[in-house]
Amino acid sequence: MSAFVVVIPARFGSTRLPGKPLEDIGGEPMVVRVWRQACASKAARVVIATDDVRIQRAAQAFGAEVVMTDQAHPNGTSRLAEVAEQLGLDDTACVVNVQGDEPMIPPELIDQVATALHTSEASISTLAEPITSTDTLLLPGVVKVVCDRAGRALYFSRAPIPWDRDRFPPATGKTLQSGWLRHIGLYAYRVGFLRQYVTWSEAPIERLESLEQLRALYEGHVIQVSVCDQEYPAGVDTEADLVRVRQCFNEPGV
């Protein structure tokens, strides 16, 4: 497998759960749990990127490599571009973005998304999983993706796409036939693409959907999509999510 670097963006500010990266899970901060999972992948290097000294100190106490980044980044992709510059990575290098609130991410899926980029000519690779229920399909918080025959993304949307003209709107609580994919926010990027990305203005479709990956499609770049080889566990967005994850580590709830 070709070499790749994992970057874990970790911001202290969170609307739903302030200080989320430092929440204790089984005796370690959440971001350290994510770092350990990433270290179990085939990554040549794993770096935590943060704009807060509290996260820096906590992560370094466990031996993690930390890069301090600017606080003014509009999104995670631009933060990744800054990290690539700080690390001195060349345009052909591969960077995998692992969110700092996914302490149960399987290392194998990190390897899968990196492999998908290395074996394609795409600028970005990402993952998806089948949607099997109408309830999930209709949720705006669930991002859907439609791909071509070769697995290249045609479009991402919060709307239920593709739209089944003859059967929709679907009744809730029903099982879907195959054909719908939920996008998983795990990305691998070529560093040369990241350097281009930060020079572009926000795309109209990106603004409407509030999905930063649409900027790449708008500018004509290819996003390769692979279906997950195994189940992708949910991350931590809320207090309830934190309770669930702590239970997995045999920890009491908050």
Tab-separated table of C-alpha atoms in Angstrom, residues 51-185:
chain	number	residue	atom	x	y	z
A	51	ASP	CA	-6.349	25.606	17.085
A	52	ASP	CA	-6.619	25.220	20.864
A	53	VAL	CA	-3.703	24.809	23.260
A	54	ARG	CA	-5.828	22.714	25.645
A	55	ILE	CA	-6.243	20.054	22.984
A	56	GLN	CA	-2.579	20.324	22.047
A	57	ARG	CA	-1.431	19.693	25.629
A	58	ALA	CA	-3.884	16.847	26.213
A	59	ALA	CA	-2.901	15.045	23.005
A	60	GLN	CA	0.838	15.506	23.478
A	61	ALA	CA	0.555	14.056	26.977
A	62	PHE	CA	-0.339	10.743	25.302
A	63	GLY	CA	2.459	10.987	22.744
A	64	ALA	CA	0.461	12.277	19.782
A	65	GLU	CA	1.983	14.551	17.150
A	66	VAL	CA	0.096	17.862	17.088
A	67	VAL	CA	0.073	20.718	14.571
A	68	MET	CA	-1.370	24.086	15.569
A	69	THR	CA	-3.537	25.720	12.895
A	70	ASP	CA	-5.205	29.060	12.285
A	71	GLN	CA	-8.555	29.649	14.006
A	72	ALA	CA	-10.086	31.356	10.972
A	73	HIS	CA	-10.541	28.379	8.638
A	74	PRO	CA	-14.010	28.301	7.018
A	75	ASN	CA	-14.052	24.484	6.834
A	76	GLY	CA	-12.039	21.351	7.499
A	77	THR	CA	-10.628	21.130	3.981
A	78	SER	CA	-8.851	24.481	4.223
A	79	ARG	CA	-7.455	23.440	7.636
A	80	LEU	CA	-6.083	20.295	5.979
A	81	ALA	CA	-4.394	22.405	3.313
A	82	GLU	CA	-2.605	24.396	6.024
A	83	VAL	CA	-1.425	21.184	7.708
A	84	ALA	CA	-0.091	19.864	4.383
A	85	GLU	CA	1.945	23.071	4.021
A	86	GLN	CA	3.283	22.852	7.574
A	87	LEU	CA	4.314	19.227	7.057
A	88	GLY	CA	5.994	20.053	3.741
A	89	LEU	CA	4.016	17.443	1.780
A	90	ASP	CA	4.372	17.417	-2.004
A	91	ASP	CA	1.489	17.534	-4.475
A	92	THR	CA	1.367	13.754	-4.945
A	93	ALA	CA	1.060	12.953	-1.236
A	94	CYS	CA	-2.177	11.476	0.120
A	95	VAL	CA	-3.843	12.926	3.218
A	96	VAL	CA	-6.751	11.179	4.935
A	97	ASN	CA	-9.048	13.415	6.974
A	98	VAL	CA	-10.399	11.574	10.044
A	99	GLN	CA	-12.843	13.576	12.133
A	100	GLY	CA	-11.867	14.094	15.769
A	101	ASP	CA	-15.259	12.917	17.064
A	102	GLU	CA	-15.140	9.344	15.752
A	103	PRO	CA	-13.441	7.331	18.518
A	104	MET	CA	-14.661	4.001	17.145
A	105	ILE	CA	-13.639	4.427	13.511
A	106	PRO	CA	-12.312	1.106	12.146
A	107	PRO	CA	-8.679	1.408	10.987
A	108	GLU	CA	-9.544	-0.786	7.998
A	109	LEU	CA	-11.871	1.909	6.628
A	110	ILE	CA	-9.081	4.476	6.850
A	111	ASP	CA	-6.960	2.111	4.761
A	112	GLN	CA	-9.851	1.554	2.358
A	113	VAL	CA	-10.362	5.227	1.562
A	114	ALA	CA	-6.604	5.731	1.083
A	115	THR	CA	-6.393	2.730	-1.244
A	116	ALA	CA	-9.360	4.020	-3.262
A	117	LEU	CA	-7.470	7.254	-3.952
A	118	HIS	CA	-4.198	5.530	-4.804
A	119	THR	CA	-5.902	3.186	-7.268
A	120	SER	CA	-7.849	5.909	-9.090
A	121	GLU	CA	-7.129	9.157	-10.903
A	122	ALA	CA	-9.503	11.093	-8.656
A	123	SER	CA	-8.601	14.169	-6.624
A	124	ILE	CA	-10.617	12.894	-3.647
A	125	SER	CA	-11.890	9.539	-2.448
A	126	THR	CA	-14.593	8.952	0.108
A	127	LEU	CA	-16.925	6.232	1.412
A	128	ALA	CA	-20.622	5.438	1.377
A	129	GLU	CA	-22.939	2.782	2.754
A	130	PRO	CA	-26.345	1.496	1.590
A	131	ILE	CA	-29.503	3.189	2.859
A	132	THR	CA	-32.094	0.573	3.701
A	133	SER	CA	-34.927	2.532	5.333
A	134	THR	CA	-37.125	5.354	4.112
A	135	ASP	CA	-36.786	7.112	7.472
A	136	THR	CA	-33.027	7.427	6.965
A	137	LEU	CA	-33.425	8.446	3.328
A	138	LEU	CA	-35.696	11.350	4.220
A	139	LEU	CA	-33.448	12.850	6.923
A	140	PRO	CA	-31.757	16.102	5.762
A	141	GLY	CA	-28.888	15.350	8.142
A	142	VAL	CA	-28.118	12.204	6.141
A	143	VAL	CA	-26.150	13.144	3.033
A	144	LYS	CA	-26.949	11.084	-0.027
A	145	VAL	CA	-24.631	10.446	-2.986
A	146	VAL	CA	-25.312	9.280	-6.540
A	147	CYS	CA	-22.448	7.699	-8.511
A	148	ASP	CA	-21.704	6.667	-12.072
A	149	ARG	CA	-20.863	3.143	-13.202
A	150	ALA	CA	-17.217	3.540	-12.133
A	151	GLY	CA	-18.095	4.766	-8.633
A	152	ARG	CA	-17.395	8.425	-9.348
A	153	ALA	CA	-19.690	10.854	-7.546
A	154	LEU	CA	-22.261	12.627	-9.703
A	155	TYR	CA	-23.839	14.637	-6.895
A	156	PHE	CA	-24.227	14.853	-3.119
A	157	SER	CA	-27.435	16.119	-1.538
A	158	ARG	CA	-29.414	16.342	1.674
A	159	ALA	CA	-32.472	15.535	-0.426
A	160	PRO	CA	-33.558	11.906	-1.076
A	161	ILE	CA	-31.707	11.219	-4.330
A	162	PRO	CA	-32.159	9.455	-6.670
A	163	TRP	CA	-35.871	10.257	-6.720
A	164	ASP	CA	-38.043	7.270	-7.589
A	165	ARG	CA	-40.630	8.936	-9.819
A	166	ASP	CA	-43.156	6.088	-9.657
A	167	ARG	CA	-42.949	5.232	-5.939
A	168	PHE	CA	-42.085	8.478	-4.131
A	169	PRO	CA	-42.921	10.111	-1.824
A	170	PRO	CA	-42.286	6.912	0.126
A	171	ALA	CA	-44.177	5.895	3.236
A	172	THR	CA	-42.096	6.186	6.398
A	173	GLY	CA	-40.989	3.107	8.310
A	174	LYS	CA	-40.534	1.052	5.154
A	175	THR	CA	-37.582	-0.961	3.886
A	176	LEU	CA	-36.009	0.309	0.681
A	177	GLN	CA	-34.843	-1.691	-2.275
A	178	SER	CA	-31.179	-1.256	-3.235
A	179	GLY	CA	-30.016	1.863	-5.022
A	180	TRP	CA	-29.513	4.535	-2.349
A	181	LEU	CA	-26.220	5.444	-0.734
A	182	ARG	CA	-25.447	7.404	2.415
A	183	HIS	CA	-22.264	9.418	2.217
A	184	ILE	CA	-19.706	8.804	4.970
A	185	GLY	CA	-17.549	11.827	5.791
